[in-house]
XYZ file of N, CA and C in Angstrom:
720
model
N 24.675 -15.351 -12.599
C 25.279 -14.584 -13.685
C 24.406 -13.377 -13.984
N 24.992 -12.206 -14.036
C 24.243 -10.972 -14.275
C 24.403 -10.506 -15.716
N 23.451 -9.706 -16.161
C 23.481 -9.207 -17.530
C 24.515 -8.093 -17.680
N 24.967 -7.910 -18.923
C 25.865 -6.797 -19.223
C 25.047 -5.564 -19.593
N 25.699 -4.549 -20.126
C 25.018 -3.298 -20.448
C 23.969 -3.458 -21.536
N 24.049 -4.522 -22.297
C 23.075 -4.760 -23.372
C 21.941 -5.676 -22.925
N 21.961 -6.089 -21.653
C 20.903 -6.959 -21.149
C 21.125 -8.426 -21.436
N 22.355 -8.807 -21.750
C 22.671 -10.194 -22.103
C 23.503 -10.835 -20.995
N 23.138 -12.049 -20.607
C 23.912 -12.834 -19.649
C 24.379 -14.109 -20.345
N 25.634 -14.509 -20.132
C 26.201 -15.679 -20.788
C 26.642 -16.703 -19.750
N 26.144 -17.918 -19.899
C 26.558 -19.029 -19.057
C 27.413 -19.959 -19.901
N 28.595 -20.291 -19.414
C 29.512 -21.136 -20.165
C 29.674 -22.500 -19.496
N 30.208 -23.440 -20.256
C 30.474 -24.795 -19.762
C 29.229 -25.438 -19.163
N 28.098 -25.251 -19.837
C 26.838 -25.826 -19.367
C 26.697 -27.239 -19.935
N 26.449 -28.241 -19.130
C 26.279 -29.603 -19.644
C 25.081 -29.702 -20.589
N 25.166 -30.636 -21.518
C 24.077 -30.871 -22.456
C 22.815 -31.287 -21.684
N 21.649 -30.740 -22.106
C 20.397 -31.099 -21.446
C 19.349 -30.027 -21.622
N 18.208 -30.233 -20.994
C 17.099 -29.273 -21.029
C 17.083 -28.489 -19.719
N 16.881 -27.188 -19.834
C 16.945 -26.318 -18.665
C 15.772 -25.347 -18.621
N 15.322 -25.090 -17.410
C 14.378 -24.017 -17.135
C 14.941 -23.224 -15.960
N 14.623 -21.968 -15.910
C 15.145 -21.143 -14.825
C 14.463 -19.800 -14.796
N 15.152 -18.817 -14.258
C 14.549 -17.498 -14.149
C 15.583 -16.428 -13.947
N 15.091 -15.203 -13.904
C 15.945 -14.064 -13.662
C 15.237 -13.056 -12.782
N 16.017 -12.189 -12.154
C 15.426 -11.178 -11.283
C 16.224 -9.897 -11.397
N 15.583 -8.812 -11.033
C 16.189 -7.488 -11.089
C 16.657 -7.102 -9.699
N 17.966 -6.918 -9.524
C 18.505 -6.575 -8.207
C 18.019 -5.210 -7.730
N 17.644 -4.341 -8.663
C 17.135 -3.019 -8.291
C 15.656 -3.060 -7.931
N 15.004 -4.215 -8.133
C 13.609 -4.443 -7.777
C 12.648 -3.504 -8.503
N 13.012 -3.117 -9.722
C 12.077 -2.379 -10.565
C 11.197 -3.338 -11.352
N 11.683 -4.575 -11.499
C 10.959 -5.612 -12.219
C 10.803 -6.833 -11.322
N 9.725 -7.565 -11.523
C 9.528 -8.792 -10.765
C 10.225 -9.952 -11.475
N 10.387 -11.047 -10.772
C 11.080 -12.207 -11.313
C 10.384 -12.724 -12.569
N 11.191 -13.230 -13.502
C 10.666 -13.840 -14.719
C 11.291 -15.205 -14.947
N 10.662 -16.012 -15.778
C 11.114 -17.378 -16.028
C 11.512 -17.565 -17.481
N 12.339 -18.589 -17.702
C 12.658 -18.993 -19.076
C 12.601 -20.512 -19.171
N 12.519 -20.971 -20.400
C 12.605 -22.398 -20.659
C 11.271 -23.083 -20.830
N 11.367 -24.368 -21.123
C 12.627 -25.123 -21.218
C 13.417 -24.780 -22.488
N 14.735 -24.767 -22.341
C 15.635 -24.544 -23.464
C 16.615 -25.718 -23.520
N 16.899 -26.178 -24.721
C 17.778 -27.344 -24.907
C 19.195 -26.898 -25.217
N 20.147 -27.377 -24.421
C 21.566 -27.101 -24.651
C 22.173 -28.302 -25.362
N 22.793 -28.052 -26.534
C 23.434 -29.115 -27.308
C 24.936 -28.863 -27.410
N 25.658 -29.893 -27.749
C 27.123 -29.824 -27.785
C 27.613 -28.884 -28.875
N 28.596 -28.048 -28.527
C 29.294 -27.152 -29.466
C 28.366 -26.130 -30.122
N 27.278 -25.775 -29.434
C 26.380 -24.749 -29.963
C 25.982 -23.804 -28.829
N 25.637 -22.571 -29.182
C 25.162 -21.604 -28.208
C 23.638 -21.541 -28.288
N 22.990 -21.897 -27.216
C 21.528 -21.838 -27.152
C 21.103 -20.489 -26.577
N 19.966 -19.998 -27.065
C 19.482 -18.696 -26.627
C 18.071 -18.807 -26.064
N 17.789 -17.983 -25.083
C 16.446 -17.893 -24.516
C 16.225 -16.478 -24.022
N 14.994 -16.147 -23.704
C 14.643 -14.791 -23.270
C 13.897 -14.864 -21.935
N 14.304 -14.026 -20.997
C 13.583 -13.858 -19.734
C 12.806 -12.548 -19.827
N 11.499 -12.636 -19.783
C 10.661 -11.437 -19.897
C 10.240 -10.990 -18.494
N 10.626 -9.765 -18.159
C 10.343 -9.219 -16.837
C 9.284 -8.119 -16.929
N 8.274 -8.222 -16.092
C 7.275 -7.157 -15.985
C 7.683 -6.178 -14.903
N 7.339 -4.918 -15.102
C 7.556 -3.950 -14.036
C 6.726 -4.343 -12.822
N 7.313 -4.170 -11.648
C 6.591 -4.563 -10.441
C 5.454 -3.585 -10.148
N 4.538 -4.045 -9.324
C 3.448 -3.198 -8.840
C 3.733 -2.813 -7.395
N 3.128 -1.723 -6.949
C 3.397 -1.218 -5.613
C 2.084 -0.930 -4.890
N 2.142 -1.040 -3.573
C 0.993 -0.746 -2.731
C 1.422 0.188 -1.613
N 0.706 1.300 -1.477
C 0.931 2.219 -0.366
C -0.336 2.286 0.461
N -0.208 2.051 1.773
C -1.355 2.038 2.679
C -1.138 3.055 3.786
N -2.164 3.877 4.030
C -2.208 4.752 5.199
C -3.335 4.283 6.108
N -3.096 4.333 7.428
C -4.114 3.962 8.410
C -4.595 5.225 9.117
N -5.915 5.432 9.155
C -6.449 6.598 9.850
C -7.676 6.195 10.654
N -7.982 6.997 11.674
C -9.225 6.846 12.421
C -10.376 7.295 11.522
N -11.415 6.476 11.424
C -12.495 6.771 10.492
C -13.244 8.051 10.849
N -13.252 8.427 12.135
C -13.990 9.617 12.558
C -13.138 10.877 12.490
N -11.915 10.798 13.027
C -11.085 12.006 13.135
C -10.134 12.194 11.956
N -9.815 11.100 11.266
C -8.840 11.179 10.184
C -7.404 11.174 10.665
N -7.196 11.045 11.981
C -5.838 11.026 12.520
C -5.162 9.685 12.238
N -3.835 9.723 12.119
C -3.064 8.519 11.810
C -3.190 7.500 12.935
N -3.220 6.212 12.549
C -3.321 5.101 13.501
C -2.201 4.104 13.208
N -1.588 3.582 14.251
C -0.581 2.531 14.095
C -1.314 1.194 13.989
N -1.229 0.558 12.829
C -1.985 -0.667 12.579
C -1.206 -1.577 11.640
N -1.812 -2.707 11.304
C -1.170 -3.694 10.432
C -2.125 -4.086 9.307
N -1.549 -4.461 8.179
C -2.347 -4.922 7.046
C -1.773 -6.229 6.533
N -2.665 -7.124 6.126
C -2.271 -8.398 5.532
C -2.888 -8.511 4.149
N -2.116 -9.030 3.205
C -2.632 -9.316 1.880
C -3.269 -10.696 1.916
N -4.554 -10.757 1.611
C -5.307 -12.005 1.687
C -5.680 -12.480 0.297
N -5.871 -13.770 0.182
C -6.261 -14.388 -1.080
C -7.589 -13.804 -1.559
N -7.796 -13.667 -2.872
C -9.059 -13.108 -3.357
C -10.248 -14.045 -3.213
N -9.992 -15.330 -2.919
C -11.082 -16.307 -2.811
C -11.159 -16.895 -1.412
N -10.058 -17.471 -0.924
C -10.056 -18.053 0.419
C -10.173 -16.950 1.461
N -10.819 -17.255 2.576
C -11.085 -16.244 3.586
C -10.189 -16.344 4.806
N -9.135 -17.185 4.762
C -8.211 -17.233 5.882
C -7.202 -16.097 5.755
N -6.685 -15.651 6.880
C -5.770 -14.516 6.877
C -4.393 -14.859 7.433
N -4.222 -16.064 7.985
C -2.910 -16.443 8.491
C -2.482 -15.579 9.663
N -1.199 -15.235 9.721
C -0.675 -14.423 10.813
C 0.373 -13.467 10.265
N 0.811 -12.554 11.109
C 1.810 -11.589 10.677
C 1.162 -10.393 10.014
N 1.919 -9.673 9.188
C 1.410 -8.498 8.513
C 2.480 -7.431 8.409
N 2.094 -6.317 7.811
C 2.991 -5.179 7.622
C 2.412 -4.023 8.437
N 3.223 -3.454 9.331
C 2.688 -2.565 10.357
C 3.322 -1.190 10.316
N 2.577 -0.217 10.867
C 3.020 1.162 10.973
C 1.840 2.092 10.797
N 2.083 3.391 10.768
C 1.017 4.327 10.421
C 0.824 4.382 8.913
N 1.843 3.944 8.193
C 1.745 3.758 6.745
C 2.653 2.600 6.351
N 2.329 1.961 5.244
C 3.058 0.775 4.789
C 3.296 0.894 3.287
N 4.504 0.537 2.851
C 4.819 0.487 1.425
C 5.296 -0.912 1.063
N 4.642 -1.525 0.090
C 5.058 -2.803 -0.479
C 5.415 -2.533 -1.939
N 6.696 -2.675 -2.252
C 7.203 -2.159 -3.519
C 7.583 -3.204 -4.547
N 7.322 -4.464 -4.279
C 7.756 -5.478 -5.236
C 6.681 -6.548 -5.399
N 5.467 -6.124 -5.750
C 4.357 -7.045 -5.945
C 4.288 -7.495 -7.396
N 3.842 -8.728 -7.585
C 3.668 -9.226 -8.942
C 2.455 -8.558 -9.578
N 2.609 -7.982 -10.763
C 1.463 -7.321 -11.401
C 0.366 -8.309 -11.752
N -0.860 -7.809 -11.688
C -2.074 -8.569 -12.027
C -2.419 -9.652 -11.016
N -1.598 -9.832 -9.978
C -1.984 -10.723 -8.894
C -3.140 -10.081 -8.115
N -4.139 -10.879 -7.791
C -5.304 -10.346 -7.094
C -5.188 -10.609 -5.592
N -5.633 -9.643 -4.802
C -5.584 -9.801 -3.348
C -6.635 -8.893 -2.706
N -6.989 -9.243 -1.464
C -7.809 -8.384 -0.614
C -6.960 -7.946 0.568
N -7.462 -6.986 1.331
C -6.719 -6.461 2.471
C -7.490 -6.701 3.765
N -6.758 -7.146 4.790
C -7.312 -7.296 6.138
C -6.463 -6.451 7.067
N -7.102 -5.558 7.807
C -6.376 -4.643 8.684
C -6.733 -4.907 10.140
N -5.771 -4.695 11.026
C -5.996 -4.873 12.461
C -5.081 -3.937 13.228
N -5.479 -3.640 14.458
C -4.674 -2.784 15.329
C -4.613 -3.420 16.712
N -3.554 -3.130 17.439
C -3.389 -3.684 18.780
C -3.392 -2.586 19.831
N -3.980 -1.430 19.493
C -3.979 -0.313 20.430
C -5.147 -0.363 21.414
N -6.036 -1.381 21.265
C -7.183 -1.490 22.149
C -8.285 -0.505 21.844
N -8.100 0.310 20.819
C -9.081 1.338 20.456
C -9.758 1.019 19.131
N -8.977 0.541 18.171
C -9.483 0.310 16.825
C -9.637 -1.180 16.549
N -10.677 -1.529 15.780
C -10.990 -2.926 15.526
C -10.501 -3.419 14.179
N -10.424 -4.741 14.076
C -10.010 -5.379 12.832
C -11.113 -5.263 11.778
N -10.717 -5.344 10.523
C -11.686 -5.223 9.444
C -11.132 -5.781 8.136
N -12.027 -6.306 7.329
C -11.746 -6.451 5.919
C -11.906 -5.064 5.309
N -11.104 -4.770 4.295
C -11.127 -3.433 3.706
C -12.045 -3.428 2.492
N -13.122 -2.656 2.600
C -14.072 -2.541 1.510
C -13.750 -1.360 0.616
N -14.710 -0.967 -0.178
C -14.511 0.168 -1.078
C -14.300 1.448 -0.286
N -13.473 2.321 -0.831
C -13.144 3.604 -0.208
C -12.439 3.436 1.136
N -11.873 2.245 1.390
C -11.120 2.018 2.615
C -11.964 1.794 3.841
N -13.292 1.683 3.669
C -14.182 1.487 4.805
C -14.172 0.027 5.245
N -14.537 -0.199 6.513
C -14.456 -1.533 7.074
C -15.700 -2.363 6.864
N -15.509 -3.688 6.890
C -16.588 -4.658 6.836
C -16.114 -5.938 7.508
N -17.042 -6.703 8.047
C -16.698 -8.009 8.600
C -16.907 -9.125 7.610
N -17.395 -8.781 6.423
C -17.724 -9.764 5.395
C -16.649 -9.772 4.313
N -15.857 -10.834 4.215
C -14.804 -10.868 3.190
C -15.347 -10.789 1.771
N -16.607 -11.196 1.577
C -17.192 -11.100 0.241
C -17.424 -9.655 -0.180
N -17.448 -8.741 0.796
C -17.632 -7.324 0.491
C -16.307 -6.570 0.450
N -15.210 -7.274 0.705
C -13.897 -6.645 0.639
C -13.526 -6.377 -0.817
N -12.844 -5.291 -1.041
C -12.422 -4.943 -2.400
C -11.287 -5.853 -2.840
N -11.344 -6.297 -4.086
C -10.276 -7.106 -4.671
C -9.393 -6.189 -5.514
N -8.107 -6.180 -5.202
C -7.144 -5.347 -5.916
C -6.386 -6.198 -6.919
N -6.053 -5.600 -8.064
C -5.270 -6.284 -9.093
C -4.438 -5.243 -9.844
N -3.356 -4.771 -9.214
C -2.575 -3.688 -9.832
C -1.890 -4.127 -11.121
N -1.829 -3.210 -12.059
C -1.197 -3.464 -13.354
C 0.319 -3.290 -13.253
N 1.068 -3.757 -14.248
C 2.529 -3.570 -14.225
C 2.895 -2.092 -14.100
N 3.749 -1.787 -13.141
C 4.196 -0.422 -12.932
C 3.237 0.454 -12.150
N 2.072 -0.068 -11.777
C 1.070 0.742 -11.083
C 1.325 0.771 -9.575
N 1.098 1.913 -8.960
C 1.102 2.017 -7.505
C -0.330 2.241 -7.028
N -0.819 1.320 -6.229
C -2.146 1.437 -5.646
C -2.018 2.119 -4.286
N -2.826 3.143 -4.059
C -2.808 3.864 -2.788
C -4.153 3.643 -2.088
N -4.095 3.198 -0.838
C -5.303 2.896 -0.076
C -5.210 3.583 1.283
N -6.258 4.304 1.645
C -6.379 4.840 2.999
C -7.400 3.986 3.742
N -6.918 3.216 4.727
C -7.789 2.335 5.501
C -8.349 3.109 6.689
N -9.677 3.152 6.772
C -10.366 3.930 7.805
C -10.852 2.980 8.898
N -10.205 3.069 10.040
C -10.451 2.124 11.127
C -11.521 2.638 12.089
N -12.469 1.746 12.422
C -13.509 2.050 13.394
C -13.108 1.530 14.773
N -13.974 1.760 15.760
C -13.685 1.341 17.126
C -13.711 -0.165 17.298
N -13.115 -0.628 18.398
C -12.977 -2.063 18.650
C -14.073 -2.564 19.583
N -14.504 -3.790 19.351
C -15.424 -4.491 20.228
C -14.975 -5.929 20.365
N -15.786 -6.756 20.981
C -15.413 -8.159 21.168
C -16.640 -9.046 21.081
N -16.396 -10.323 20.791
C -17.439 -11.341 20.787
C -17.024 -12.418 21.783
N -17.883 -12.707 22.746
C -17.589 -13.693 23.786
C -18.679 -14.752 23.806
N -18.292 -15.993 24.029
C -19.281 -17.062 24.085
C -18.721 -18.321 24.692
N -19.499 -19.375 24.629
C -19.126 -20.670 25.189
C -19.300 -21.755 24.138
N -18.350 -22.676 24.087
C -18.417 -23.811 23.166
C -18.804 -25.053 23.964
N -19.867 -25.746 23.523
C -20.337 -26.934 24.227
C -20.427 -28.120 23.280
N -20.254 -29.305 23.835
C -20.436 -30.547 23.092
C -21.923 -30.702 22.763
N -22.241 -30.972 21.505
C -23.641 -31.034 21.078
C -24.382 -32.197 21.731
N -23.680 -33.270 22.039
C -24.331 -34.454 22.601
C -24.488 -34.369 24.111
N -23.432 -33.920 24.797
C -23.452 -33.943 26.262
C -23.813 -32.609 26.898
N -23.646 -31.517 26.130
C -23.881 -30.193 26.690
C -22.750 -29.682 27.543
N -21.676 -30.447 27.672
C -20.540 -30.021 28.475
C -19.659 -29.049 27.690
N -19.024 -28.133 28.425
C -18.122 -27.182 27.786
C -16.894 -27.911 27.229
N -16.449 -27.467 26.060
C -15.298 -28.074 25.386
C -14.095 -27.162 25.553
N -13.065 -27.650 26.200
C -11.866 -26.847 26.413
C -10.674 -27.474 25.715
N -9.703 -26.612 25.404
C -8.409 -27.102 24.976
C -8.150 -27.189 23.493
N -9.191 -27.156 22.630
C -8.890 -27.407 21.224
C -9.703 -26.577 20.243
N -10.733 -25.882 20.706
C -11.576 -25.103 19.806
C -11.024 -23.684 19.720
N -10.749 -23.218 18.503
C -10.187 -21.880 18.314
C -11.143 -21.050 17.470
N -11.993 -20.283 18.141
C -12.962 -19.448 17.430
C -12.234 -18.362 16.648
N -12.670 -18.133 15.423
C -12.015 -17.156 14.565
C -13.043 -16.458 13.690
N -12.868 -15.145 13.433
C -13.800 -14.418 12.583
C -13.499 -14.550 11.100
N -12.542 -15.387 10.746
C -12.243 -15.673 9.340
C -12.175 -17.181 9.181
N -12.022 -17.634 7.964
C -11.899 -19.069 7.759
C -10.643 -19.594 8.442
N -10.664 -20.826 8.968
C -9.438 -21.409 9.524
C -8.327 -21.395 8.479
N -7.108 -21.065 8.876
C -6.025 -20.943 7.901
C -5.650 -22.270 7.266
N -5.008 -22.165 6.107
C -4.590 -23.363 5.377
C -3.597 -24.199 6.177
N -2.924 -23.576 7.167
C -1.964 -24.304 7.994
C -2.648 -25.143 9.070
N -3.987 -25.029 9.166
C -4.751 -25.783 10.165
C -4.236 -25.537 11.575
N -4.156 -24.279 11.915
C -3.789 -23.871 13.262
C -4.386 -22.505 13.539
N -4.298 -22.009 14.764
C -4.854 -20.708 15.112
C -4.241 -19.603 14.255
N -5.034 -18.575 13.945
C -4.501 -17.426 13.231
C -4.440 -16.220 14.153
N -4.078 -15.065 13.602
C -3.836 -13.888 14.434
C -5.095 -13.348 15.083
N -6.269 -13.737 14.606
C -7.511 -13.214 15.164
C -8.270 -14.235 16.004
N -7.762 -15.447 16.137
C -8.517 -16.495 16.827
C -8.278 -16.471 18.328
N -9.211 -17.069 19.065
C -9.077 -17.221 20.512
C -9.477 -18.650 20.863
N -8.614 -19.373 21.518
C -8.830 -20.799 21.762
C -9.334 -21.059 23.182
N -10.082 -22.151 23.326
C -10.657 -22.528 24.618
C -9.660 -23.374 25.401
N -8.500 -22.797 25.719
C -7.440 -23.581 26.346
C -7.788 -24.021 27.769
N -8.344 -23.126 28.570
C -8.575 -23.427 29.973
C -10.025 -23.751 30.289
N -10.942 -23.346 29.446
C -12.365 -23.601 29.683
C -13.068 -23.650 28.334
N -14.366 -23.684 28.354
C -15.105 -23.708 27.104
C -15.461 -22.339 26.581
N -14.950 -21.300 27.220
C -15.292 -19.943 26.795
C -14.232 -19.387 25.848
N -14.657 -18.456 25.024
C -13.748 -17.771 24.115
C -14.125 -16.289 24.102
N -13.185 -15.445 23.723
C -13.444 -14.018 23.582
C -12.551 -13.481 22.474
N -13.152 -13.140 21.344
C -12.405 -12.575 20.224
C -12.445 -11.062 20.370
N -11.307 -10.475 20.656
C -11.239 -9.043 20.939
C -10.798 -8.255 19.703
N -10.931 -6.962 19.825
C -10.414 -6.015 18.828
C -11.041 -6.222 17.449
N -12.340 -6.487 17.404
C -13.048 -6.580 16.127
C -13.755 -5.269 15.842
N -13.836 -4.912 14.569
C -14.595 -3.740 14.183
C -16.087 -3.974 14.361
N -16.887 -2.919 14.394
C -18.323 -3.023 14.686
C -19.136 -3.442 13.461
N -18.908 -4.671 13.021
C -19.561 -5.173 11.812
C -20.178 -6.542 12.088
N -20.853 -7.059 11.088
C -21.379 -8.416 11.136
C -20.248 -9.394 10.814
N -20.001 -10.348 11.709
C -18.935 -11.328 11.536
C -19.526 -12.738 11.590
N -19.081 -13.599 10.680
C -19.411 -15.017 10.754
C -18.218 -15.741 11.369
N -18.461 -16.450 12.463
C -17.377 -17.066 13.228
C -17.234 -18.540 12.890
N -15.988 -18.984 12.755
C -15.690 -20.402 12.564
C -15.211 -20.991 13.883
N -15.575 -22.269 14.133
C -15.178 -22.971 15.360
C -14.501 -24.286 14.984
N -13.253 -24.215 14.494
C -12.531 -25.438 14.146
C -11.982 -26.141 15.381
N -12.074 -27.454 15.384
C -11.478 -28.266 16.447
C -10.209 -28.880 15.881
N -9.055 -28.317 16.255
C -7.792 -28.761 15.685
C -7.329 -30.101 16.242
N -8.040 -30.616 17.264
C -7.693 -31.938 17.779
C -8.386 -33.049 16.996
N -9.372 -32.683 16.208
C -10.116 -33.683 15.454
C -11.233 -34.343 16.244
N -11.503 -33.864 17.447
C -12.508 -34.494 18.297
C -13.940 -34.120 17.960
N -14.117 -32.982 17.263
C -15.457 -32.528 16.911
C -15.468 -32.024 15.473
N -16.618 -32.115 14.857
C -16.770 -31.557 13.511
C -16.658 -30.032 13.580
N -16.073 -29.439 12.559
C -15.948 -27.987 12.515
C -17.308 -27.378 12.201
N -17.645 -26.296 12.874
C -18.916 -25.613 12.626
C -18.674 -24.111 12.565
N -19.681 -23.413 12.042
C -19.694 -21.952 12.010
C -20.809 -21.460 12.919
N -20.794 -20.168 13.214
C -21.808 -19.585 14.092
C -23.209 -19.906 13.582
N -24.096 -20.222 14.542
C -25.429 -20.683 14.188
C -25.478 -22.171 13.940
N -24.401 -22.901 14.364
C -24.285 -24.351 14.150
C -24.362 -24.719 12.672
N -23.827 -23.851 11.823
C -23.855 -24.087 10.381
C -22.652 -24.920 9.950
N -22.800 -25.732 8.900
C -21.686 -26.561 8.430
C -20.682 -25.802 7.573
N -21.027 -24.593 7.117
C -20.122 -23.816 6.282
C -20.429 -22.330 6.436
N -19.552 -21.512 5.901
C -19.704 -20.072 6.067
C -20.946 -19.546 5.364
N -21.289 -20.099 4.223
C -22.428 -19.592 3.452
C -23.730 -19.667 4.253
N -23.835 -20.658 5.139
C -25.064 -20.849 5.912
C -24.943 -20.341 7.349
N -23.821 -19.726 7.664
C -23.576 -19.276 9.040
C -24.422 -18.054 9.389
N -24.668 -17.889 10.673
C -25.363 -16.722 11.203
C -24.336 -15.686 11.655
N -24.446 -14.482 11.138
C -23.497 -13.446 11.506
C -23.792 -12.900 12.898
N -22.757 -12.521 13.623
C -22.899 -11.921 14.946
C -22.208 -10.564 14.934
N -22.607 -9.714 15.857
C -22.002 -8.375 15.910
C -21.765 -8.000 17.362
């Protein structure tokens, strides 16, 4: 049911009971809002209010950090606390996200598949870093448009071998090295490289920064470790 010119929507023949729900703006100028719980009683009209905040917007441009020329790349909105990045993203030489919830906090992770530019967490002034703790946290206000120019550096790679700590034998088939935390889905993410055929891995297209690598074993055969044989990211040794 949609609102009339006065902003009022009427639902009729509603059974008696308690209700919660929400509303949304088809023009996408406002983000979704909720109402309730509201109690509907017999032979009476119950009233409630859905409060909608103006949406926030994000505009991203991708450029080469040295030349300033446009780059075709992708950006992902990452959690402000967890360091996993999942998969997918929004791609192009520029990206517009026009229906973000205001005051939601997020960080940005950028990557390119052109073989020239490396992945990065986005720090202050759009500069790259391999450390998610140094990535800028964004929290746009209602109606605000945040504009970010992401400056991409050249690409490099990290290559190594995964071995069983007890036997020294190479571990193949289940270890997926990743420069970010393993995703909440407990599977490989867009930046990971798995030891499917041998015990070696090669994470390509990384920016020239210090990266702490995670080595999750999705088969459950080995304990998860970070670079430097550390049990967690805080104690991991960064590689470049």
